[in-house]
């Protein structure tokens, strides 16, 4: 599976970080994540945070936790 799965996926917590930054007036987060997601199968040095596991804070924040397809 590692051979065919993308390295970078737009996970809920990553998108919430972009939303939060944009609401604070920081417009740099959106272009950065879009740039990463343009090449999801290519390793991108320095962008490890975009393929990291969900941080603990995102486990309890609304919109960032895992969603069920049956909901």
PDB file of C-alpha atoms in Angstrom:
ATOM      1  CA  UNK A   1       0.000   0.000   0.000  1.00  0.00           C
ATOM      2  CA  UNK A   2       2.839   2.412   0.701  1.00  0.00           C
ATOM      3  CA  UNK A   3       3.793   2.208  -2.965  1.00  0.00           C
ATOM      4  CA  UNK A   4       0.421   3.566  -4.133  1.00  0.00           C
ATOM      5  CA  UNK A   5      -0.874   5.695  -1.232  1.00  0.00           C
ATOM      6  CA  UNK A   6      -0.137   9.428  -1.269  1.00  0.00           C
ATOM      7  CA  UNK A   7       2.291  10.812   1.314  1.00  0.00           C
ATOM      8  CA  UNK A   8       0.291  13.995   1.765  1.00  0.00           C
ATOM      9  CA  UNK A   9      -3.449  13.959   2.440  1.00  0.00           C
ATOM     10  CA  UNK A  10      -5.623  16.969   3.331  1.00  0.00           C
ATOM     11  CA  UNK A  11      -6.409  15.794   6.856  1.00  0.00           C
ATOM     12  CA  UNK A  12      -9.106  17.575   8.859  1.00  0.00           C
ATOM     13  CA  UNK A  13      -6.698  19.008  11.428  1.00  0.00           C
ATOM     14  CA  UNK A  14      -4.417  20.418   8.699  1.00  0.00           C
ATOM     15  CA  UNK A  15      -7.330  22.150   7.022  1.00  0.00           C
ATOM     16  CA  UNK A  16      -8.537  23.477  10.376  1.00  0.00           C
ATOM     17  CA  UNK A  17      -5.094  24.995  10.933  1.00  0.00           C
ATOM     18  CA  UNK A  18      -5.429  26.768   7.573  1.00  0.00           C
ATOM     19  CA  UNK A  19      -8.890  28.041   8.502  1.00  0.00           C
ATOM     20  CA  UNK A  20      -7.683  29.282  11.889  1.00  0.00           C
ATOM     21  CA  UNK A  21      -4.654  31.029  10.366  1.00  0.00           C
ATOM     22  CA  UNK A  22      -6.780  32.662   7.683  1.00  0.00           C
ATOM     23  CA  UNK A  23      -9.266  33.907  10.275  1.00  0.00           C
ATOM     24  CA  UNK A  24      -6.337  35.515  12.136  1.00  0.00           C
ATOM     25  CA  UNK A  25      -5.314  37.288   8.918  1.00  0.00           C
ATOM     26  CA  UNK A  26      -2.401  34.979   8.049  1.00  0.00           C
ATOM     27  CA  UNK A  27      -2.845  34.256   4.342  1.00  0.00           C
ATOM     28  CA  UNK A  28       0.314  32.130   3.937  1.00  0.00           C
ATOM     29  CA  UNK A  29      -1.121  28.816   5.174  1.00  0.00           C
ATOM     30  CA  UNK A  30      -3.489  28.198   2.251  1.00  0.00           C
ATOM     31  CA  UNK A  31      -0.953  28.570  -0.583  1.00  0.00           C
ATOM     32  CA  UNK A  32       1.489  26.381   1.361  1.00  0.00           C
ATOM     33  CA  UNK A  33      -0.909  23.449   1.808  1.00  0.00           C
ATOM     34  CA  UNK A  34      -2.114  23.780  -1.785  1.00  0.00           C
ATOM     35  CA  UNK A  35       1.477  23.597  -2.982  1.00  0.00           C
ATOM     36  CA  UNK A  36       2.091  20.444  -0.915  1.00  0.00           C
ATOM     37  CA  UNK A  37      -1.091  18.792  -2.191  1.00  0.00           C
ATOM     38  CA  UNK A  38      -0.237  19.451  -5.843  1.00  0.00           C
ATOM     39  CA  UNK A  39       2.319  16.631  -5.592  1.00  0.00           C
ATOM     40  CA  UNK A  40       0.936  14.235  -2.970  1.00  0.00           C
ATOM     41  CA  UNK A  41       3.034  11.247  -4.099  1.00  0.00           C
ATOM     42  CA  UNK A  42       6.383  13.045  -4.151  1.00  0.00           C
ATOM     43  CA  UNK A  43       8.451  13.331  -0.972  1.00  0.00           C
ATOM     44  CA  UNK A  44       8.914  16.996  -0.122  1.00  0.00           C
ATOM     45  CA  UNK A  45      11.807  17.704   2.252  1.00  0.00           C
ATOM     46  CA  UNK A  46      10.957  20.107   5.050  1.00  0.00           C
ATOM     47  CA  UNK A  47       7.249  19.351   4.877  1.00  0.00           C
ATOM     48  CA  UNK A  48       7.085  16.436   7.281  1.00  0.00           C
ATOM     49  CA  UNK A  49       4.330  18.048   9.326  1.00  0.00           C
ATOM     50  CA  UNK A  50       1.942  17.540   6.410  1.00  0.00           C
ATOM     51  CA  UNK A  51       2.278  13.754   6.631  1.00  0.00           C
ATOM     52  CA  UNK A  52       2.503  13.418  10.406  1.00  0.00           C
ATOM     53  CA  UNK A  53      -0.065  11.673  12.571  1.00  0.00           C
ATOM     54  CA  UNK A  54      -2.859  13.733  14.041  1.00  0.00           C
ATOM     55  CA  UNK A  55      -1.649  15.721  17.075  1.00  0.00           C
ATOM     56  CA  UNK A  56      -3.323  15.158  20.434  1.00  0.00           C
ATOM     57  CA  UNK A  57      -5.006  18.590  20.447  1.00  0.00           C
ATOM     58  CA  UNK A  58      -6.895  17.667  17.268  1.00  0.00           C
ATOM     59  CA  UNK A  59      -8.410  14.605  18.921  1.00  0.00           C
ATOM     60  CA  UNK A  60     -10.819  16.735  20.908  1.00  0.00           C
ATOM     61  CA  UNK A  61     -11.231  19.828  18.714  1.00  0.00           C
ATOM     62  CA  UNK A  62     -14.515  19.902  16.749  1.00  0.00           C
ATOM     63  CA  UNK A  63     -13.975  19.254  13.053  1.00  0.00           C
ATOM     64  CA  UNK A  64     -10.534  17.741  13.551  1.00  0.00           C
ATOM     65  CA  UNK A  65     -11.306  14.292  14.885  1.00  0.00           C
ATOM     66  CA  UNK A  66     -11.940  11.261  12.734  1.00  0.00           C
ATOM     67  CA  UNK A  67     -15.323  11.126  11.046  1.00  0.00           C
ATOM     68  CA  UNK A  68     -17.405   8.075  10.363  1.00  0.00           C
ATOM     69  CA  UNK A  69     -18.872   7.361   6.939  1.00  0.00           C
ATOM     70  CA  UNK A  70     -22.038   6.201   8.653  1.00  0.00           C
ATOM     71  CA  UNK A  71     -22.768   9.548  10.283  1.00  0.00           C
TER      72      UNK A  71
END
